[in-house]
Coordinates of C-alpha atoms and ligand atoms in Angstrom, one line a residue:
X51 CA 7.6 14.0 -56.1
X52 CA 4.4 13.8 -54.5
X53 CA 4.9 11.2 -52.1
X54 CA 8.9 13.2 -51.3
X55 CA 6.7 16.2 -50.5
X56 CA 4.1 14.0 -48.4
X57 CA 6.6 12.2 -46.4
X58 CA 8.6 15.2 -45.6
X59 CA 5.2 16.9 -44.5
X60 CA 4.4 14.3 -42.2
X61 CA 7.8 14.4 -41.2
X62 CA 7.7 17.9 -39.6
X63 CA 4.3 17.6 -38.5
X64 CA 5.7 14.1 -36.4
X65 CA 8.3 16.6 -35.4
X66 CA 5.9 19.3 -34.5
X67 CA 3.7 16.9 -32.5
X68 CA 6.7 15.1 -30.8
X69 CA 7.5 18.5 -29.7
X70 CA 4.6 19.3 -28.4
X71 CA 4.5 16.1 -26.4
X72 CA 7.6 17.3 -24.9
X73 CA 6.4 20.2 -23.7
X74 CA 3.0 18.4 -22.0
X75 CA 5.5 15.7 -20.5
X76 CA 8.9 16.7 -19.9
X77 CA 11.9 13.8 -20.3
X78 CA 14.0 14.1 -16.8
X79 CA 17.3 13.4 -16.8
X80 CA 20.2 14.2 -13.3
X81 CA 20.2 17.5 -13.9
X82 CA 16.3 17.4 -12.6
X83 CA 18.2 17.5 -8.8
X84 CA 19.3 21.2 -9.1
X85 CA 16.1 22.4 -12.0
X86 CA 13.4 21.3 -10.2
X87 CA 13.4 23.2 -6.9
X88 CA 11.3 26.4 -8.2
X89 CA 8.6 23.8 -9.1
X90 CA 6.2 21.3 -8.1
X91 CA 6.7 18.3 -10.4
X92 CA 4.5 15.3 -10.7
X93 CA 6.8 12.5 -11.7
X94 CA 6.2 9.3 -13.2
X95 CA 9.3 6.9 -12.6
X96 CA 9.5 4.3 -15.2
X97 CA 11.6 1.6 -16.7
X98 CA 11.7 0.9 -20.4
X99 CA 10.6 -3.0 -19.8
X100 CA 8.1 -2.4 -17.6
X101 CA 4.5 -3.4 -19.1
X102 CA 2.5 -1.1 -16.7
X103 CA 4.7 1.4 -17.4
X104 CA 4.2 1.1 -21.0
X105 CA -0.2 1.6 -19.8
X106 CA 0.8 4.4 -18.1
X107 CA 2.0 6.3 -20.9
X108 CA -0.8 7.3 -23.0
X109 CA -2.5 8.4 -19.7
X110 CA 0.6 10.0 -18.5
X111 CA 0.5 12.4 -21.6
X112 CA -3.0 13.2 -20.8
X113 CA -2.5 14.0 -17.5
X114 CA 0.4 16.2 -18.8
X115 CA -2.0 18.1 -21.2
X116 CA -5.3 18.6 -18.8
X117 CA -2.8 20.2 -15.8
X118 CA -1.1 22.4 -19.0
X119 CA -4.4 23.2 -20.3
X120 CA -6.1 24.0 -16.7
X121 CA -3.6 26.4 -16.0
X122 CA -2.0 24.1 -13.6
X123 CA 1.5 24.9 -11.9
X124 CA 2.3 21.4 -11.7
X125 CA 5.1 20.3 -14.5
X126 CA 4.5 16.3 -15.3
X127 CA 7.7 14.3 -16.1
X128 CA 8.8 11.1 -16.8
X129 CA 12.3 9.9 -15.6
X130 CA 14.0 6.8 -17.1
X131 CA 14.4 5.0 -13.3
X132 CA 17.1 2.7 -14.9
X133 CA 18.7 5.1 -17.1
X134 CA 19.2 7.6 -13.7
X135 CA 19.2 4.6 -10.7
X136 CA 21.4 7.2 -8.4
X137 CA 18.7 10.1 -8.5
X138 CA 15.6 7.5 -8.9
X139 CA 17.1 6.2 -5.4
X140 CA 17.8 9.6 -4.3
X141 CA 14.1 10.0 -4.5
X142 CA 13.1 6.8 -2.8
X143 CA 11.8 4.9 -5.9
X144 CA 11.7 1.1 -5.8
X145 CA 9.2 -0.8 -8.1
X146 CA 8.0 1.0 -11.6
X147 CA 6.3 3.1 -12.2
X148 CA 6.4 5.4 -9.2
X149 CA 4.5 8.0 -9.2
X150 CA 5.7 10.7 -7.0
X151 CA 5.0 14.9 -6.5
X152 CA 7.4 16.7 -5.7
X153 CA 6.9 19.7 -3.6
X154 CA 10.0 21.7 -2.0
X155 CA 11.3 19.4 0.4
X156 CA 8.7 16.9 0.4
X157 CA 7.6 14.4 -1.7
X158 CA 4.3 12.5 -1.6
X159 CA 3.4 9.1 -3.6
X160 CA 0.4 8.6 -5.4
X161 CA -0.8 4.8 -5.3
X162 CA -4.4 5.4 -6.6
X163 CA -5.6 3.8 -9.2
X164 CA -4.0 4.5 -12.5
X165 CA -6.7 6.6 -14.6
X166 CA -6.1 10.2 -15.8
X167 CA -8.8 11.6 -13.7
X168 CA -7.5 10.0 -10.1
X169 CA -4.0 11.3 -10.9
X170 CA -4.9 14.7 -12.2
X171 CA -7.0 15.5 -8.6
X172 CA -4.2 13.8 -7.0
X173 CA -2.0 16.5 -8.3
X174 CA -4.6 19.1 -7.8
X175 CA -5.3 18.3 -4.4
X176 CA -1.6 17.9 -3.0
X177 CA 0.2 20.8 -5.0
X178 CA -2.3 23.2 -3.4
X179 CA -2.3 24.3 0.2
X180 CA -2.6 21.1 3.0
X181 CA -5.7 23.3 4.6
X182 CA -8.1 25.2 1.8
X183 CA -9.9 28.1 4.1
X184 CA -13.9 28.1 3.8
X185 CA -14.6 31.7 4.1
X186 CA -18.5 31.7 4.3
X187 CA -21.3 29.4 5.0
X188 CA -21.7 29.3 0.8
X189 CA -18.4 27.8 0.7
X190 CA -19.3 25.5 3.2
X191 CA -22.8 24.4 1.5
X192 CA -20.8 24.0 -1.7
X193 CA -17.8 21.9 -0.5
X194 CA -20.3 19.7 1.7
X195 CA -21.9 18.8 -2.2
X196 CA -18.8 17.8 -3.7
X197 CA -17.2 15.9 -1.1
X198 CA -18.7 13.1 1.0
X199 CA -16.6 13.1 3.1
X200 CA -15.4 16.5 4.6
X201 CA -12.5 17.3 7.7
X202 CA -12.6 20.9 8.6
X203 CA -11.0 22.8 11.6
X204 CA -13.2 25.1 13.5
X205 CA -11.6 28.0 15.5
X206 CA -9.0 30.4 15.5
X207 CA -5.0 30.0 16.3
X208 CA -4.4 27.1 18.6
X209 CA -2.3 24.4 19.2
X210 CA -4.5 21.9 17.9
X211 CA -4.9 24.0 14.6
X212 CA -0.4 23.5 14.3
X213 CA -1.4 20.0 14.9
X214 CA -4.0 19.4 12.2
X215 CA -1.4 21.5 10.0
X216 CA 1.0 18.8 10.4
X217 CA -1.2 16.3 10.0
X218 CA -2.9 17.6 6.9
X219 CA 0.3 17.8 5.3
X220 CA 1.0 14.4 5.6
X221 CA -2.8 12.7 4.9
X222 CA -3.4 15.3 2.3
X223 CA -2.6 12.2 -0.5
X224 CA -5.9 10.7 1.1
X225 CA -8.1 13.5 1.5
X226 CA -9.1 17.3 1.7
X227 CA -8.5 19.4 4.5
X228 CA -10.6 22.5 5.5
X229 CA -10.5 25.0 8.5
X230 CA -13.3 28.1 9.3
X231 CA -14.2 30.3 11.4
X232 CA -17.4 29.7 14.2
X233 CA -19.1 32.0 11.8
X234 CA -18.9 30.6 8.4
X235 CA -20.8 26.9 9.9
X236 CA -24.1 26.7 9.8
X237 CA -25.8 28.0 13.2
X238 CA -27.7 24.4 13.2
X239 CA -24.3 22.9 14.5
X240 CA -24.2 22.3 18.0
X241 CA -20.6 22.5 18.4
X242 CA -19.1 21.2 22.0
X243 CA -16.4 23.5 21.9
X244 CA -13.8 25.3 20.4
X245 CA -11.4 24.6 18.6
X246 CA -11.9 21.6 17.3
X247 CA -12.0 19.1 14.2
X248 CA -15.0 17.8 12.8
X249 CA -15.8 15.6 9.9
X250 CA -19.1 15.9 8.3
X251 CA -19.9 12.4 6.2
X252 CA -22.8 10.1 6.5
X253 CA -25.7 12.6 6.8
X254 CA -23.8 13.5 10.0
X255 CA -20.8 15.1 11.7
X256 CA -18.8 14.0 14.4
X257 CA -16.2 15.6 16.5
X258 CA -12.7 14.6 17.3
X259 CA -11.9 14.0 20.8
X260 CA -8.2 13.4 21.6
X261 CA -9.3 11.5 24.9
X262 CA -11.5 8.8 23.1
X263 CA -9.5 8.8 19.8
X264 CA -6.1 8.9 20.3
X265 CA -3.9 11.1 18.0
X266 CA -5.5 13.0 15.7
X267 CA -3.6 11.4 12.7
X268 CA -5.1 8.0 13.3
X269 CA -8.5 9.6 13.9
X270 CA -8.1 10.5 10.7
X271 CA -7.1 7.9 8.9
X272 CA -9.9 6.0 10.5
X273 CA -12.0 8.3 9.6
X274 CA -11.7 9.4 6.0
X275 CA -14.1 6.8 4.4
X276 CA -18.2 7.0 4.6
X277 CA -19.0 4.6 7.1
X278 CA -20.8 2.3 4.2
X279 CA -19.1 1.7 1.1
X280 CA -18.7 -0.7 -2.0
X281 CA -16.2 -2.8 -1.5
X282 CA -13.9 -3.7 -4.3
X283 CA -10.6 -5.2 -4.7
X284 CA -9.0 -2.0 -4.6
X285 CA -10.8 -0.4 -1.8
X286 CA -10.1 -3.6 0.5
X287 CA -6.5 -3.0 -0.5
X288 CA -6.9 0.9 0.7
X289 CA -8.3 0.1 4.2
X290 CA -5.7 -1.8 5.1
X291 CA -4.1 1.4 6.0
X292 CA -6.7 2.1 8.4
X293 CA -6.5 -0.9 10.7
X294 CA -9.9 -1.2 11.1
X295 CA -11.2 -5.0 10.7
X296 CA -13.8 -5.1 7.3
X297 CA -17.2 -6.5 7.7
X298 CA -18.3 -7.0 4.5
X299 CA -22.1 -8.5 3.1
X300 CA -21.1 -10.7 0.3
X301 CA -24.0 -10.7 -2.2
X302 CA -25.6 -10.8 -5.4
X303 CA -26.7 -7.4 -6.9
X304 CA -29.0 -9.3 -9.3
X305 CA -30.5 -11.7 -6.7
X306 CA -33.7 -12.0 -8.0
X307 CA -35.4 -13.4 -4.1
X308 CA -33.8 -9.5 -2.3
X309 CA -32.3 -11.9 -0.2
X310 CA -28.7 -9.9 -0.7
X311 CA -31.0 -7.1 -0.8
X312 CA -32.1 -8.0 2.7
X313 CA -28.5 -8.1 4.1
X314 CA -27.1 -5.2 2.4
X315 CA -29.6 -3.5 3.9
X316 CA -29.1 -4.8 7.5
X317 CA -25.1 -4.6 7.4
X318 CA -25.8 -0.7 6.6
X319 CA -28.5 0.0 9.0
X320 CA -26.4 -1.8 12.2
X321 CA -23.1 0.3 10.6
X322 CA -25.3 3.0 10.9
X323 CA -27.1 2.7 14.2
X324 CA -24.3 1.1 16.3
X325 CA -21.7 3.6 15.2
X326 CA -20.9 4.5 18.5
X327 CA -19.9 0.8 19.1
X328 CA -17.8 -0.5 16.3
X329 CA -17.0 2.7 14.2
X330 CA -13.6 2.6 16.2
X331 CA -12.6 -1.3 15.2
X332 CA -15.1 -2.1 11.9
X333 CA -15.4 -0.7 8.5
X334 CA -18.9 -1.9 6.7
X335 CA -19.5 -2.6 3.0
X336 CA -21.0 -4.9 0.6
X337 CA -19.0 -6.5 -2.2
X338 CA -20.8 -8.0 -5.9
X339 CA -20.2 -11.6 -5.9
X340 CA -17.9 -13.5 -4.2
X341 CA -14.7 -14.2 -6.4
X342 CA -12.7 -11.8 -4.6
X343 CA -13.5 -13.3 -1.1
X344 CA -12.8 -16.6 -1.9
X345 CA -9.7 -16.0 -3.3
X346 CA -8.7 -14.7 -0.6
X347 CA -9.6 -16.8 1.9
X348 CA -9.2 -19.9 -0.3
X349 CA -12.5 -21.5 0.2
X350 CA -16.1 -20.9 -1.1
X351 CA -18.1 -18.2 0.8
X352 CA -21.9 -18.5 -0.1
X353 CA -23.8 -15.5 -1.7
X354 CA -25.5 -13.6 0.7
X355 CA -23.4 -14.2 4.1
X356 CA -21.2 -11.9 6.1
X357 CA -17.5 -12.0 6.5
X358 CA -15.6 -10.4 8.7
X359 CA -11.8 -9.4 7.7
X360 CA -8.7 -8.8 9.6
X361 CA -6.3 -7.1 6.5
X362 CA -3.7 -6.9 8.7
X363 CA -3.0 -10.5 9.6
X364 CA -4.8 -12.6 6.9
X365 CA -7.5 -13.6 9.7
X366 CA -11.5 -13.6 8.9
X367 CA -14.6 -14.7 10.5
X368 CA -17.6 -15.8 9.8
X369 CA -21.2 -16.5 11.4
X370 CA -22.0 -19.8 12.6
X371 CA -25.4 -19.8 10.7
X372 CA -27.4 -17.7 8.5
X373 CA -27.6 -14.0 9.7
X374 CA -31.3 -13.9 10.1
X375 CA -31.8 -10.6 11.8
X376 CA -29.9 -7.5 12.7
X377 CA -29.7 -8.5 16.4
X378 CA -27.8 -11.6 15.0
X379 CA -25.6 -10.1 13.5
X380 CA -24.5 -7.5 16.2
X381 CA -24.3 -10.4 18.6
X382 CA -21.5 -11.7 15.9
X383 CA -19.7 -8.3 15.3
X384 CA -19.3 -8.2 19.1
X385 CA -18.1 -11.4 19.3
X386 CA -15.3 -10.4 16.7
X387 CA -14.6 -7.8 19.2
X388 CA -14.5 -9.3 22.5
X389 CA -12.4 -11.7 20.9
X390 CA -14.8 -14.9 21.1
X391 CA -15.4 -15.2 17.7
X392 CA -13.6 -18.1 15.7
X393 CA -10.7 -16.9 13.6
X394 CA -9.7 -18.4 10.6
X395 CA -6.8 -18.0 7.9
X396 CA -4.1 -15.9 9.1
X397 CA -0.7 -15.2 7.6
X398 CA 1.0 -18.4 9.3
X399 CA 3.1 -20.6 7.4
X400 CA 0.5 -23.4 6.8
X401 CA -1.5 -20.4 5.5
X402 CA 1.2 -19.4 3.0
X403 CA 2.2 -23.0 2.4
X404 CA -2.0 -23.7 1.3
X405 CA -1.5 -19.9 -0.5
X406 CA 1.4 -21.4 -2.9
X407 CA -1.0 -24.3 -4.0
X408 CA -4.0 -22.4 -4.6
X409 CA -2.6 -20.3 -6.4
X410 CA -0.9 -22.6 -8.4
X411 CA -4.5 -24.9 -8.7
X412 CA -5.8 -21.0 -9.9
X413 CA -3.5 -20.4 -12.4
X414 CA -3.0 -23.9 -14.1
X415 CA -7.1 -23.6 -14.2
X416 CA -7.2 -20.0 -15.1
X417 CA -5.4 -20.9 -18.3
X418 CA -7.1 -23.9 -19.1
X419 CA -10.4 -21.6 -19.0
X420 CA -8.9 -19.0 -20.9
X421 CA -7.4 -21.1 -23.5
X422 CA -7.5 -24.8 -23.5
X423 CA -5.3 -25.6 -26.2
X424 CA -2.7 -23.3 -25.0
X425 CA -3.0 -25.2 -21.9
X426 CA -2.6 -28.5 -22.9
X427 CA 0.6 -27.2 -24.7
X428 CA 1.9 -25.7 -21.9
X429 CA 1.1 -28.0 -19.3
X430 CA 0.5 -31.2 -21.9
X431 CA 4.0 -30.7 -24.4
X432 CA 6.2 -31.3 -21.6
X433 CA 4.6 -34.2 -19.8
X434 CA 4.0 -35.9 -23.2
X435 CA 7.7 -35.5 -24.0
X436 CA 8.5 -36.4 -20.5
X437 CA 6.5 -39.7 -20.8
X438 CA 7.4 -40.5 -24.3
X439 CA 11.1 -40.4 -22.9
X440 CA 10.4 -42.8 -20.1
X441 CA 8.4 -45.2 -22.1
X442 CA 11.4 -44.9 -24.7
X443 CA 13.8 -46.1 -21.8
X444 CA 11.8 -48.0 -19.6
X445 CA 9.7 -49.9 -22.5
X446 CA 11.9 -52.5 -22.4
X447 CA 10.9 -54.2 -19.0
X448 CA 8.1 -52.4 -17.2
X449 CA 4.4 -50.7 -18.5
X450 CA 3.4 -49.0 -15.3
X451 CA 6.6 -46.8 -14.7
X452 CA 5.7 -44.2 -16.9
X453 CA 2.6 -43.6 -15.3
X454 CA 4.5 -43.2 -12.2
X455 CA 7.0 -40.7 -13.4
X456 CA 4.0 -39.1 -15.1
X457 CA 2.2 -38.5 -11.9
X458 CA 5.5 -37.5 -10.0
X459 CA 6.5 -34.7 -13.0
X460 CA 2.6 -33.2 -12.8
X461 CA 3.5 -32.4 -8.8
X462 CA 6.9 -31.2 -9.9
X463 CA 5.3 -28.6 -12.7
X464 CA 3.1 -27.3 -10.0
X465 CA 5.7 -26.8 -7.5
X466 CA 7.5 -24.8 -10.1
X467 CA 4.3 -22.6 -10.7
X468 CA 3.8 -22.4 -7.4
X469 CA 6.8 -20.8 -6.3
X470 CA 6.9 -18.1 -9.4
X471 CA 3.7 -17.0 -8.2
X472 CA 4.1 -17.2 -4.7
X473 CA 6.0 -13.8 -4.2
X474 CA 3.6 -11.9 -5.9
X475 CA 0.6 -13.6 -4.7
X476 CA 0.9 -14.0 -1.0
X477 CA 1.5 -10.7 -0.3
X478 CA -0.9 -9.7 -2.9
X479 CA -3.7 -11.3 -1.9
X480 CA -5.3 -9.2 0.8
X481 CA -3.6 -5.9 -0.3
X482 CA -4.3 -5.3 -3.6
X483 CA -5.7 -6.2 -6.7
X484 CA -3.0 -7.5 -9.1
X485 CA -2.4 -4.5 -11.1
X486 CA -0.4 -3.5 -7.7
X487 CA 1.6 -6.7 -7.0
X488 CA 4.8 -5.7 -9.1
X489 CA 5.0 -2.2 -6.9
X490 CA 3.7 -3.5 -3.9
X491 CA 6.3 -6.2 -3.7
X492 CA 9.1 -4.4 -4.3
X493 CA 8.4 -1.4 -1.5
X494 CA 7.5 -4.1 0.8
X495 CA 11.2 -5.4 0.6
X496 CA 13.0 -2.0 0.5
X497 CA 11.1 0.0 3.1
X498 CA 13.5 -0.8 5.5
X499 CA 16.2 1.2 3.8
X500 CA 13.9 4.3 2.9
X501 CA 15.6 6.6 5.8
X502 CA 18.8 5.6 4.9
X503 CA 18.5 6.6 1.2
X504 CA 16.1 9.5 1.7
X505 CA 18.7 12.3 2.7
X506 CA 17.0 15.3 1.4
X507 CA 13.4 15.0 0.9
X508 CA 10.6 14.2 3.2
X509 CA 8.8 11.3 2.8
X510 CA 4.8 12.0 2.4
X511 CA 3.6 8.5 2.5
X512 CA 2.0 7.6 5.7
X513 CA 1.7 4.5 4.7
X514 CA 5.4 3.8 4.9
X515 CA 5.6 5.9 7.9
X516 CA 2.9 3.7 9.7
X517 CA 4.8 0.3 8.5
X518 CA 8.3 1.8 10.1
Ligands
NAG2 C1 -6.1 -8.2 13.6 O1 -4.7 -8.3 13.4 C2 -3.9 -7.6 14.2 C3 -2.5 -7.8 13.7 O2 -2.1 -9.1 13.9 C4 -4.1 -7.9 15.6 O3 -3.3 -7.1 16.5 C5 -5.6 -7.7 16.0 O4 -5.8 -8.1 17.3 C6 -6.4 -8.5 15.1 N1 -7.8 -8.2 15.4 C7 -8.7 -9.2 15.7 C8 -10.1 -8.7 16.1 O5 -8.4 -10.3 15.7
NAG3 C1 -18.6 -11.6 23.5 O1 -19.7 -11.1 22.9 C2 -20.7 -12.1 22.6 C3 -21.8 -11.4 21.8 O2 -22.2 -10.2 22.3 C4 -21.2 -12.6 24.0 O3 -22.3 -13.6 23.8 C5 -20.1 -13.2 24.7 O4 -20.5 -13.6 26.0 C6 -18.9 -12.2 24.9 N1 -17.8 -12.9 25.4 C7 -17.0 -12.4 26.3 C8 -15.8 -13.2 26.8 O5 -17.1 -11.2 26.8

């Protein structure tokens, strides 16, 4: 009787919870076309065999309850992408999940990385207004703490202030967008004239100027990172948007002889000092270690040195010797400029033909690391069957044979590798870390066709724009 009461109990208290659930993320179906339009949704497009969609769900509830419990007008969502292909297409969605908000007529993708606090200022960011007004100098302090890097408009109506509208629509999934008045910027700031666009970020601020920097739009983009960063996988992967070539110190944090101290130190003092020089062309950083680098250059890159990378066509360079002092190494971030520096790599088809087999050498060796018995099964079961098989039909007259189908079934098992993980890899490589291969792929492929199937909505992702 107990246990009856118990289970039923838990029953409605499942019930009760699944409920609320509901309510934190709502399950879309096609009828979300006509009930979404009061709204601004944030949408997670999924299918039911996808494994990162299946990460993605515990956060996606928690994103659900910290915009319901900040008071926030955006409605989270899930939509079965499979279940409802015609209106997942409708909205443009081709690998899983997609991550989309939805705002009237406009819809903006979120390819952050996937943590509850990325997507939930994500969310907060782009479902507000494209330009926040800073009304006072206070305001100004304040935002200039929390953000280090910070593009605000200075004047009053103009027809650069439409422009920077426009623009701050579209790069609002990068970055905030401010405008003021004259008076609410500190008197200290020697403005040329007005109006006009500043970004304040290194301990500095500096001034767009549509004759030196093109259209505001790619100033932007250029310059919506601190001019020194950490370099990671991921960040790599986001700079590519920017065009800019990445000179990057690869080093040890724990090198006990500062050497990588040394360089770190150099790379950010000549990013610093020579701004005015390579700012345009050349992001700076440092990166931890070097396994990143050298898988994607397929080679060995010593720890400290400085690379130079080209993500938009696979190229790098390197020094000729050891950067020994800072006037070194401008000498060799010129030469990358005026185009006498050595390039190597590159996205030609030797490259990708040396890409399949390293990434083929990478995996078979990944999984020997990681398990050597399940290696030798995987890699071991078949050959031994294979050989016992030959000996069993070639015994009769000949020893060596078997060896020699042995050695000719080992290449064919890493062609076979190779070409499963060539898709995903080669494109991979210098765009992403792995946990975006499965989307990145796929919207690669189908960009193409975005206009075509994109009637009604806007697309928000400059990104795609740029690749188009
Ligand atoms: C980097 O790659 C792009 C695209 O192929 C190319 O246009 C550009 O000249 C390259 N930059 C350098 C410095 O090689
Ligand atoms: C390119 O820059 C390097 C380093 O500043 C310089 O030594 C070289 O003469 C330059 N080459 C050309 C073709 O301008």
């Amino acid at each position: 009787m107990a246990e009856v009461r118990l289970s039923l109990l838990s029953g409605v208290l499942a019930a009760l919870l699944s409920s609320a659930v509901l309510a934190l993320v709502e399950d879309l179906d096609d009828t979300f076309k006509d009930t979404r339009v009061n709204d601004i949704w944030l949408v997670d497009f999924y299918a039911p065999w996808c494994g990162y969609c299946k990460k993605l769900e515990p956060i996606w509830h928690d994103v659900g309850a910290e915009l319901k419990t900040s008071g926030s007008p955006v409605r989270v969502g899930k939509m079965d992408a499979t279940a409802y292909s015609g209106m997942a297409s409708e909205f443009g969605v081709h690998g899983y999940p997609t991550i989309k908000l939805l705002k009237g007529e406009l819809a903006y993708n979120y390819k952050g990385p996937r943590t509850k606090d990325d997507i939930v200022e994500f969310a907060n960011r782009v479902s507000g207004p494209a330009v926040r007004a800073l009304p006072s100098k206070q305001m100004f302090e304040h935002m200039m703490k929390r953000h280090d890097v910070l593009f605000i408009y200075v004047g009053g109506e103009s027809p650069l202030k439409e422009k920077y509208n426009d623009v701050a629509s579209e790069l609002i999934v990068y970055t905030y967008f401010f405008s003021a008045s004259e008076e609410a910027m500190p008197e200290s700031l020697a403005l040329p004239e007005l109006p006009t666009v500043v970004v304040f970020k290194d301990g500095g601020h500096f001034t767009y100027d549509e004759y030196e920097d093109g259209s505001l739009s790619s100033w932007v983009n250029k310059e919506r990172f601190q001019g020194y960063l950490q370099i990671d996988g991921f960040t790599l992967y986001e700079l590519g948007d920017t065009g800019k070539l990445v000179a990057i110190a690869v080093i040890d944090e724990k090198d006990p002889t500062e050497e990588s101290g040394r360089l770190k130190a150099m790379i950010q003092k000549v990013s610093k000092d020579h701004r005015e020089q390579f700012n345009r062309d050349f992001q700076f950083g440092h990166m931890d270690g070097n396994d990143y680098i050298n898988s994607l250059i397929m080679g060995e890159v010593s720890v400290p040195s400085v690379i130079i990378l080209n993500t938009s066509n696979e190229q790098y360079f390197m020094p000729t010797g050891p950067v020994q002092t800072e006037e070194h190494l401008v000498q060799f971030i010129s030469s990358v400029l005026n185009g006498s520096a050595q390039a190597y790599g590159g996205d030609g088809f030797t490259q990708r033909l040396k890409r399949v087999f390293f990434d083929a050498r990478s995996t078979i060796m990944s999984v020997f690391r990681s398990s050597p018995l399940l290696g030798c099964f995987l890699f071991g079961l078949p050959l031994g069957v294979i050989s016992l098989m030959c000996y069993g039909i070639c015994t009769a007259d000949t020893d060596d044979s078997s060896d020699d189908m042995d050695a000719l079934k080992r290449e064919g098992l890493t062609d076979e590798e190779a070409e499963e993980e060539e898709e995903r890899r080669r494109t991979a490589a210098l765009e992403g870390p792995e946990e975006e291969e499965e989307e990145e792929e796929e919207e690669e492929e189908d960009e193409e066709d975005e206009d075509e199937e994109e009637e009604d909505y806007e697309e928000k992702d400059p990104e795609v724009k740029k690749m188009d």
